[in-house]
């Protein structure tokens, strides 16, 4: 599955993505709103999981490649949700980009292509969630037309109880054809 935007190709993962993806998720600045950075083995596992999800049709976290030079910008995609959230949403949308690409609107650009695809698939809504502290990611959610569900705040079950990243916010966007 391939999606194309003005500046990005969103496509399945290739072996050549493994080293640049490991550099992105091994960068403490990129991962400052995650409990840990990932070493090469963990980054490979993450890619393997995304490939398996694509094969199974349970997720579409795609590699975002810069059209002009073929460099890996990061990861942008959608996936089925495997935990309880308010309203039982089916799928989430998310993103992680290398820091040298931040601030140029790539995450919203790639996310919009995934939203269009979600509506074409007939999905009733998409949600996104992140740590309360992750304001850059919340800005992306706002830019792509998502609204914060104030009643959807939650403590992430896979983040340690006393960890400052545990409180999360929930954003939603509804399929305009279904509302
Ligand atoms: C969140 C993220 C994907 C945003 O991608 P992006 O392509 O830079 O998005 P935008 O260009 O639209 O910028 C969104 C916001 O990021 C912040 N931002 C932009 N450049 C930044 C930089 N160099 N340093 C820190 N924050 C920056 C700003 O708050 C910006 O909002 P604004 O445009 O209103 O000023 C990116 O910052 C990232 O990969 N962060 C680390 C991984 C992560 O936290 N992912 C989300 C997990 S839920």
Coordinates of N, CA and C and ligand atoms in Angstrom, one line a residue:
X1 N 0.8 -1.2 0.0 CA 0.0 0.0 0.0 C 0.9 1.3 0.0
X2 N 0.6 2.1 -0.9 CA 1.4 3.3 -1.0 C 0.5 4.6 -1.1
X3 N 0.8 5.6 -0.3 CA 0.1 6.9 -0.4 C 1.1 7.9 -0.8
X4 N 0.7 8.9 -1.6 CA 1.6 9.9 -2.0 C 1.0 11.3 -1.7
X5 N 1.9 12.2 -1.2 CA 1.5 13.5 -0.9 C 2.4 14.5 -1.7
X6 N 2.3 15.7 -1.5 CA 3.1 16.7 -2.3 C 4.6 16.4 -2.1
X7 N 5.0 16.1 -0.9 CA 6.4 16.0 -0.6 C 6.9 14.6 -0.1
X8 N 5.9 13.7 0.1 CA 6.2 12.4 0.7 C 5.6 11.3 0.0
X9 N 6.4 10.1 0.0 CA 5.8 8.8 -0.3 C 5.7 8.1 1.0
X10 N 4.5 7.6 1.2 CA 4.2 6.7 2.4 C 4.1 5.3 1.9
X11 N 5.0 4.5 2.3 CA 5.1 3.1 1.7 C 5.5 2.1 2.7
X12 N 5.4 0.8 2.4 CA 5.8 -0.3 3.3 C 7.3 -0.2 3.6
X13 N 7.7 -0.8 4.7 CA 9.1 -0.8 5.1 C 10.0 -1.7 4.3
X14 N 11.2 -1.2 4.1 CA 12.2 -1.9 3.4 C 13.4 -2.1 4.3
X15 N 14.3 -3.1 4.0 CA 15.5 -3.3 4.8 C 16.4 -2.1 4.9
X16 N 16.4 -1.3 3.9 CA 17.2 -0.1 3.9 C 16.8 1.0 4.9
X17 N 15.5 0.8 5.4 CA 15.0 1.8 6.4 C 15.5 1.5 7.8
X18 N 16.0 0.3 8.0 CA 16.3 -0.2 9.3 C 17.3 0.7 10.0
X19 N 18.4 1.1 9.4 CA 19.5 1.9 10.0 C 18.9 3.3 10.2
X20 N 18.3 4.0 9.2 CA 17.8 5.3 9.5 C 16.7 5.4 10.5
X21 N 15.9 4.3 10.6 CA 14.8 4.3 11.6 C 15.4 4.1 13.0
X22 N 16.4 3.3 13.1 CA 17.1 3.1 14.4 C 17.7 4.4 14.9
X23 N 18.2 5.2 13.9 CA 18.8 6.5 14.3 C 17.8 7.4 14.8
X24 N 16.6 7.4 14.2 CA 15.5 8.3 14.7 C 15.0 7.9 16.1
X25 N 14.7 6.6 16.2 CA 14.1 6.2 17.5 C 15.2 5.9 18.6
X26 N 16.4 6.0 18.2 CA 17.5 6.0 19.2 C 17.9 7.4 19.7
X27 N 17.3 8.4 19.1 CA 17.6 9.8 19.4 C 16.8 10.3 20.7
X28 N 17.5 10.6 21.8 CA 16.7 10.9 23.0 C 15.8 12.2 22.8
X29 N 16.2 13.1 21.9 CA 15.4 14.3 21.7 C 14.1 13.9 21.0
X30 N 14.2 13.0 20.0 CA 13.0 12.5 19.3 C 12.1 11.8 20.3
X31 N 12.7 11.0 21.2 CA 11.9 10.1 22.0 C 11.7 10.7 23.4
X32 N 11.7 12.0 23.6 CA 11.6 12.6 24.9 C 10.2 12.4 25.5
X33 N 9.2 12.1 24.7 CA 7.9 11.9 25.2 C 7.5 10.4 25.2
X34 N 8.5 9.6 25.0 CA 8.4 8.1 25.2 C 9.2 7.7 26.4
X35 N 8.8 6.7 27.1 CA 9.5 6.3 28.3 C 11.0 5.9 28.0
X36 N 11.3 5.4 26.8 CA 12.7 5.0 26.5 C 13.0 5.3 25.0
X37 N 14.3 5.4 24.8 CA 14.8 5.3 23.4 C 14.9 3.9 23.0
X38 N 15.0 3.6 21.7 CA 15.2 2.2 21.3 C 16.6 1.9 20.7
X39 N 17.2 0.8 21.1 CA 18.4 0.4 20.5 C 18.1 -0.2 19.1
X40 N 19.2 -0.6 18.4 CA 19.0 -1.1 17.0 C 18.1 -2.4 17.0
X41 N 18.3 -3.3 18.0 CA 17.4 -4.5 18.1 C 16.0 -4.1 18.3
X42 N 15.7 -3.2 19.2 CA 14.3 -2.8 19.5 C 13.7 -2.0 18.3
X43 N 14.6 -1.3 17.6 CA 14.1 -0.6 16.4 C 13.7 -1.6 15.3
X44 N 14.5 -2.6 15.2 CA 14.2 -3.7 14.2 C 12.9 -4.4 14.6
X45 N 12.8 -4.6 15.9 CA 11.5 -5.3 16.3 C 10.3 -4.4 16.0
X46 N 10.5 -3.1 16.2 CA 9.4 -2.2 15.9 C 9.0 -2.3 14.4
X47 N 10.0 -2.2 13.6 CA 9.8 -2.4 12.1 C 9.1 -3.7 11.8
X48 N 9.6 -4.8 12.4 CA 9.0 -6.1 12.2 C 7.6 -6.1 12.5
X49 N 7.2 -5.5 13.7 CA 5.8 -5.4 14.1 C 5.0 -4.6 13.1
X50 N 5.6 -3.5 12.6 CA 4.8 -2.7 11.6 C 4.6 -3.5 10.3
X51 N 5.6 -4.3 9.9 CA 5.5 -5.1 8.7 C 4.4 -6.2 8.9
X52 N 4.4 -6.8 10.1 CA 3.4 -7.9 10.4 C 2.0 -7.3 10.4
X53 N 1.9 -6.1 11.0 CA 0.6 -5.4 11.0 C 0.1 -5.1 9.6
X54 N 1.0 -4.7 8.8 CA 0.6 -4.4 7.4 C 0.1 -5.7 6.7
X55 N 0.9 -6.8 6.9 CA 0.5 -8.0 6.3 C -0.8 -8.5 6.8
X56 N -1.0 -8.3 8.1 CA -2.3 -8.8 8.7 C -3.5 -7.9 8.5
X57 N -3.2 -6.7 8.0 CA -4.2 -5.7 7.8 C -4.7 -5.0 9.1
X58 N -3.9 -5.2 10.1 CA -4.3 -4.6 11.4 C -3.7 -3.2 11.7
X59 N -2.7 -2.9 10.9 CA -2.1 -1.5 11.0 C -1.5 -1.1 9.6
X60 N -1.4 0.2 9.5 CA -0.7 0.8 8.3 C 0.2 1.9 8.8
X61 N 1.1 1.5 9.7 CA 2.2 2.5 10.0 C 3.2 2.4 8.9
X62 N 3.3 3.4 8.1 CA 4.1 3.3 6.9 C 5.4 4.2 7.0
X63 N 6.4 3.8 6.2 CA 7.6 4.6 6.1 C 7.3 5.8 5.4
X64 N 7.8 7.0 5.9 CA 7.6 8.3 5.1 C 8.9 8.6 4.5
X65 N 8.9 8.6 3.2 CA 10.1 8.8 2.4 C 10.0 10.2 1.8
X66 N 11.1 11.0 1.9 CA 11.1 12.3 1.3 C 11.3 12.1 -0.2
X67 N 10.3 12.7 -1.0 CA 10.2 12.5 -2.4 C 11.5 13.0 -3.1
X68 N 12.0 14.1 -2.6 CA 13.0 14.8 -3.4 C 14.4 14.0 -3.4
X69 N 14.7 13.4 -2.2 CA 16.0 12.7 -2.1 C 15.9 11.3 -1.6
X70 N 14.7 10.7 -1.4 CA 14.6 9.3 -1.0 C 15.0 9.0 0.4
X71 N 15.3 10.1 1.2 CA 15.6 9.9 2.6 C 14.4 9.5 3.5
X72 N 14.6 8.7 4.5 CA 13.6 8.3 5.5 C 13.3 9.5 6.4
X73 N 12.1 10.1 6.3 CA 11.7 11.2 7.2 C 11.2 10.6 8.5
X74 N 10.5 9.5 8.5 CA 10.0 8.8 9.7 C 8.9 7.9 9.5
X75 N 8.0 7.8 10.4 CA 6.9 6.9 10.4 C 5.6 7.6 10.6
X76 N 4.6 7.4 9.7 CA 3.3 8.0 9.9 C 2.2 6.9 9.5
X77 N 1.2 6.7 10.4 CA 0.3 5.7 10.0 C -0.9 5.6 10.9
X78 N -1.7 4.5 10.7 CA -2.8 4.2 11.4 C -2.7 2.8 11.9
X79 N -3.4 2.5 13.0 CA -3.4 1.1 13.5 C -4.7 0.8 14.4
X80 N -5.0 -0.5 14.4 CA -6.1 -0.9 15.4 C -5.7 -0.6 16.8
X81 N -6.6 -0.3 17.6 CA -6.3 0.1 19.0 C -6.4 -1.2 19.9
X82 N -5.4 -1.4 20.7 CA -5.5 -2.6 21.5 C -5.6 -2.3 23.0
X83 N -6.3 -1.2 23.3 CA -6.6 -0.9 24.7 C -7.9 -0.2 24.8
X84 N -8.4 0.0 26.0 CA -9.7 0.6 26.2 C -9.6 2.1 26.2
X85 N -10.4 2.8 25.3 CA -10.4 4.2 25.3 C -11.9 4.6 25.2
X86 N -12.2 5.8 25.6 CA -13.6 6.3 25.7 C -14.2 6.2 24.3
X87 N -15.4 5.6 24.3 CA -16.1 5.4 23.0 C -15.7 4.3 22.2
X88 N -14.7 3.5 22.7 CA -14.2 2.3 21.9 C -13.9 2.6 20.5
X89 N -13.0 3.6 20.2 CA -12.6 3.8 18.8 C -11.8 2.6 18.3
X90 N -12.0 2.4 16.9 CA -11.3 1.2 16.3 C -9.9 1.5 16.0
X91 N -9.5 2.7 15.5 CA -8.2 2.9 15.0 C -7.6 4.2 15.4
X92 N -6.3 4.3 15.6 CA -5.6 5.5 15.9 C -4.7 5.9 14.8
X93 N -4.3 7.2 14.8 CA -3.3 7.7 13.9 C -2.1 8.2 14.7
X94 N -0.9 8.0 14.1 CA 0.3 8.5 14.9 C 1.5 8.7 14.0
X95 N 2.6 9.3 14.6 CA 3.7 9.8 13.8 C 5.0 9.9 14.6
X96 N 6.1 9.6 14.1 CA 7.4 9.9 14.6 C 8.3 10.2 13.5
X97 N 8.9 11.4 13.6 CA 9.8 11.9 12.5 C 11.2 12.2 13.0
X98 N 12.2 12.1 12.2 CA 13.5 12.5 12.6 C 13.6 14.0 12.8
X99 N 14.4 14.4 13.8 CA 14.3 15.8 14.2 C 14.7 16.8 13.1
X100 N 15.5 16.4 12.2 CA 15.9 17.3 11.2 C 14.8 17.7 10.2
X101 N 13.7 16.9 10.3 CA 12.5 17.2 9.4 C 11.4 18.0 10.2
X102 N 11.6 18.2 11.5 CA 10.5 18.8 12.2 C 10.3 20.3 11.8
X103 N 9.0 20.7 12.0 CA 8.7 22.1 11.8 C 8.4 22.5 10.4
X104 N 8.3 21.5 9.5 CA 8.0 21.8 8.1 C 6.6 21.2 7.7
X105 N 5.9 20.8 8.6 CA 4.5 20.3 8.3 C 4.4 18.9 7.6
X106 N 5.5 18.2 7.8 CA 5.5 16.8 7.2 C 4.5 15.9 7.9
X107 N 4.5 15.9 9.2 CA 3.5 15.0 9.9 C 2.1 15.3 9.5
X108 N 1.6 16.6 9.6 CA 0.2 16.8 9.1 C 0.0 16.4 7.7
X109 N 1.0 16.7 6.8 CA 0.8 16.3 5.4 C 0.6 14.8 5.2
X110 N 1.5 14.0 5.9 CA 1.3 12.6 5.8 C 0.1 12.1 6.4
X111 N -0.2 12.7 7.6 CA -1.4 12.2 8.3 C -2.7 12.5 7.5
X112 N -2.8 13.6 6.8 CA -4.0 13.9 6.0 C -4.2 12.8 5.0
X113 N -3.1 12.3 4.4 CA -3.3 11.2 3.4 C -3.9 9.9 4.1
X114 N -3.4 9.7 5.3 CA -4.0 8.5 6.0 C -5.4 8.7 6.4
X115 N -5.8 10.0 6.8 CA -7.2 10.3 7.1 C -8.1 10.0 5.9
X116 N -7.6 10.6 4.7 CA -8.4 10.4 3.5 C -8.6 8.9 3.2
X117 N -7.5 8.1 3.4 CA -7.6 6.6 3.2 C -8.6 6.0 4.2
X118 N -8.6 6.5 5.4 CA -9.5 5.9 6.5 C -10.9 6.2 6.1
X119 N -11.2 7.4 5.6 CA -12.6 7.7 5.2 C -13.0 6.9 4.0
X120 N -12.0 6.7 3.0 CA -12.3 5.8 1.9 C -12.7 4.4 2.3
X121 N -12.0 4.0 3.4 CA -12.3 2.6 3.9 C -13.6 2.6 4.7
X122 N -14.2 3.7 4.9 CA -15.5 3.8 5.6 C -15.4 3.8 7.1
X123 N -14.2 4.1 7.6 CA -14.0 4.1 9.1 C -14.8 5.3 9.6
X124 N -15.6 5.1 10.8 CA -16.4 6.2 11.3 C -15.6 7.3 11.9
X125 N -14.4 7.0 12.5 CA -13.6 8.0 13.2 C -12.2 7.5 13.3
X126 N -11.3 8.5 13.6 CA -10.0 8.1 14.0 C -9.7 8.9 15.3
X127 N -8.9 8.3 16.2 CA -8.4 9.0 17.4 C -6.9 9.1 17.3
X128 N -6.3 10.0 18.1 CA -4.9 10.0 18.4 C -4.7 10.3 19.8
X129 N -3.7 9.8 20.4 CA -3.4 10.1 21.8 C -1.9 10.3 22.1
X130 N -1.6 11.1 23.1 CA -0.2 11.3 23.4 C -0.1 11.8 24.8
X131 N 1.1 11.8 25.3 CA 1.3 12.4 26.7 C 0.8 13.8 26.8
X132 N 0.2 14.2 27.9 CA -0.2 15.6 28.1 C 1.0 16.5 27.8
X133 N 2.2 16.1 28.1 CA 3.3 16.9 27.9 C 3.7 17.1 26.4
X134 N 3.3 16.3 25.5 CA 3.7 16.3 24.2 C 2.9 17.3 23.3
X135 N 3.2 18.6 23.5 CA 2.5 19.6 22.8 C 2.8 19.6 21.3
X136 N 4.0 19.3 20.8 CA 4.1 19.2 19.3 C 3.2 18.3 18.7
X137 N 3.0 17.1 19.3 CA 2.1 16.1 18.7 C 0.7 16.6 18.8
X138 N 0.3 17.2 19.9 CA -1.1 17.8 20.0 C -1.3 18.9 18.9
X139 N -0.3 19.6 18.6 CA -0.4 20.6 17.5 C -0.7 19.9 16.2
X140 N 0.0 18.8 15.9 CA -0.3 18.1 14.7 C -1.8 17.6 14.7
X141 N -2.3 17.1 15.8 CA -3.7 16.7 15.9 C -4.6 17.9 15.6
X142 N -4.3 19.0 16.1 CA -5.2 20.2 15.9 C -5.1 20.6 14.4
X143 N -3.9 20.6 13.8 CA -3.7 21.0 12.4 C -4.5 20.1 11.5
X144 N -4.7 18.9 11.8 CA -5.4 18.0 10.9 C -6.9 17.9 11.2
X145 N -7.3 18.8 12.1 CA -8.8 18.9 12.3 C -9.3 18.0 13.4
X146 N -8.4 17.5 14.2 CA -8.9 16.7 15.4 C -9.3 17.6 16.5
X147 N -10.2 17.1 17.4 CA -10.6 17.9 18.5 C -10.3 17.1 19.8
X148 N -9.9 17.8 20.8 CA -9.6 17.1 22.1 C -10.9 16.6 22.7
X149 N -10.9 15.4 23.1 CA -12.1 14.8 23.9 C -11.7 15.0 25.4
X150 N -12.2 16.0 26.0 CA -11.8 16.4 27.4 C -12.1 15.2 28.3
X151 N -13.2 14.5 28.0 CA -13.5 13.4 28.9 C -12.7 12.1 28.6
X152 N -11.9 12.2 27.6 CA -11.1 11.0 27.1 C -9.7 10.9 27.8
X153 N -9.3 11.8 28.6 CA -8.0 11.8 29.2 C -7.9 10.4 29.9
X154 N -6.7 9.8 29.9 CA -6.5 8.5 30.5 C -5.0 8.4 31.0
X155 N -4.8 7.4 31.8 CA -3.5 7.0 32.2 C -3.0 5.9 31.4
X156 N -1.9 6.0 30.6 CA -1.5 5.0 29.7 C -1.2 3.7 30.5
X157 N -1.9 2.6 30.1 CA -1.7 1.4 30.9 C -0.3 0.8 30.8
X158 N 0.5 1.2 29.7 CA 1.8 0.6 29.5 C 2.9 1.5 30.0
X159 N 2.5 2.6 30.7 CA 3.6 3.5 31.2 C 3.5 3.4 32.7
X160 N 4.7 3.4 33.4 CA 4.7 3.1 34.8 C 3.9 4.1 35.6
X161 N 3.4 3.6 36.7 CA 2.4 4.4 37.5 C 2.8 5.8 37.9
X162 N 4.1 5.9 38.3 CA 4.5 7.3 38.8 C 5.2 8.1 37.7
X163 N 5.2 7.6 36.5 CA 5.9 8.2 35.4 C 5.2 9.5 34.9
X164 N 6.0 10.6 34.7 CA 5.4 11.9 34.3 C 4.7 11.8 32.9
X165 N 5.1 10.8 32.1 CA 4.5 10.7 30.7 C 3.2 9.8 30.8
X166 N 2.8 9.4 31.9 CA 1.6 8.5 32.0 C 0.3 9.2 31.7
X167 N 0.0 10.4 32.2 CA -1.3 11.0 31.8 C -1.3 11.4 30.3
X168 N -2.4 10.9 29.6 CA -2.5 11.1 28.2 C -3.8 11.9 27.8
X169 N -3.7 12.5 26.7 CA -4.9 13.2 26.1 C -5.4 12.4 24.9
X170 N -6.7 12.5 24.6 CA -7.3 11.8 23.5 C -7.9 12.9 22.6
X171 N -7.6 12.7 21.3 CA -8.2 13.6 20.3 C -9.0 12.7 19.3
X172 N -10.0 13.3 18.7 CA -10.8 12.5 17.8 C -11.1 13.3 16.5
X173 N -11.4 12.6 15.4 CA -11.9 13.2 14.2 C -12.9 12.2 13.6
X174 N -14.1 12.8 13.2 CA -15.1 11.9 12.7 C -15.1 11.9 11.1
X175 N -15.5 10.8 10.5 CA -15.6 10.7 9.1 C -16.8 11.6 8.7
X176 N -16.6 12.7 7.9 CA -17.6 13.6 7.6 C -18.8 13.0 6.8
X177 N -18.5 11.9 6.1 CA -19.6 11.2 5.4 C -20.5 10.4 6.3
X178 N -20.0 10.1 7.5 CA -20.8 9.3 8.4 C -21.5 10.0 9.5
X179 N -21.2 11.4 9.6 CA -21.8 12.1 10.8 C -23.0 12.9 10.4
Ligands
LIG1 C1 5.2 15.5 16.7 C2 6.0 15.5 15.4 C3 5.6 14.3 14.6 C4 5.6 16.8 14.6 O1 6.0 16.7 13.3 P1 6.3 18.0 12.3 O2 6.3 17.5 10.9 O3 7.4 18.7 12.9 O4 4.9 18.8 12.6 P2 4.7 20.4 12.3 O5 5.8 20.9 11.4 O6 3.3 20.5 11.9 O7 5.0 21.0 13.7 C5 4.1 20.7 14.8 C6 4.6 21.3 16.1 O8 5.8 20.7 16.4 C7 6.6 21.7 17.2 N1 7.8 21.9 16.5 C8 8.1 22.3 15.3 N2 9.4 22.3 15.1 C9 10.0 21.9 16.2 C10 11.4 21.8 16.7 N3 12.4 22.0 15.8 N4 11.6 21.4 17.9 C11 10.6 21.2 18.8 N5 9.3 21.3 18.4 C12 9.0 21.7 17.2 C13 5.7 23.0 17.2 O9 5.0 23.0 18.3 C14 4.8 22.8 16.0 O10 3.6 23.5 16.1 P3 3.4 24.9 15.3 O11 3.6 24.6 13.8 O12 2.1 25.4 15.7 O13 4.6 25.8 15.8 C15 7.5 15.5 15.6 O14 7.8 16.6 16.5 C16 8.1 14.3 16.2 O15 8.3 13.3 15.5 N6 8.2 14.2 17.6 C17 8.8 13.1 18.2 C18 8.0 11.8 18.2 C19 6.6 12.0 18.9 O16 6.5 12.6 19.9 N7 5.6 11.5 18.2 C20 4.3 11.5 18.7 C21 4.0 10.4 19.6 S1 2.3 10.4 20.1

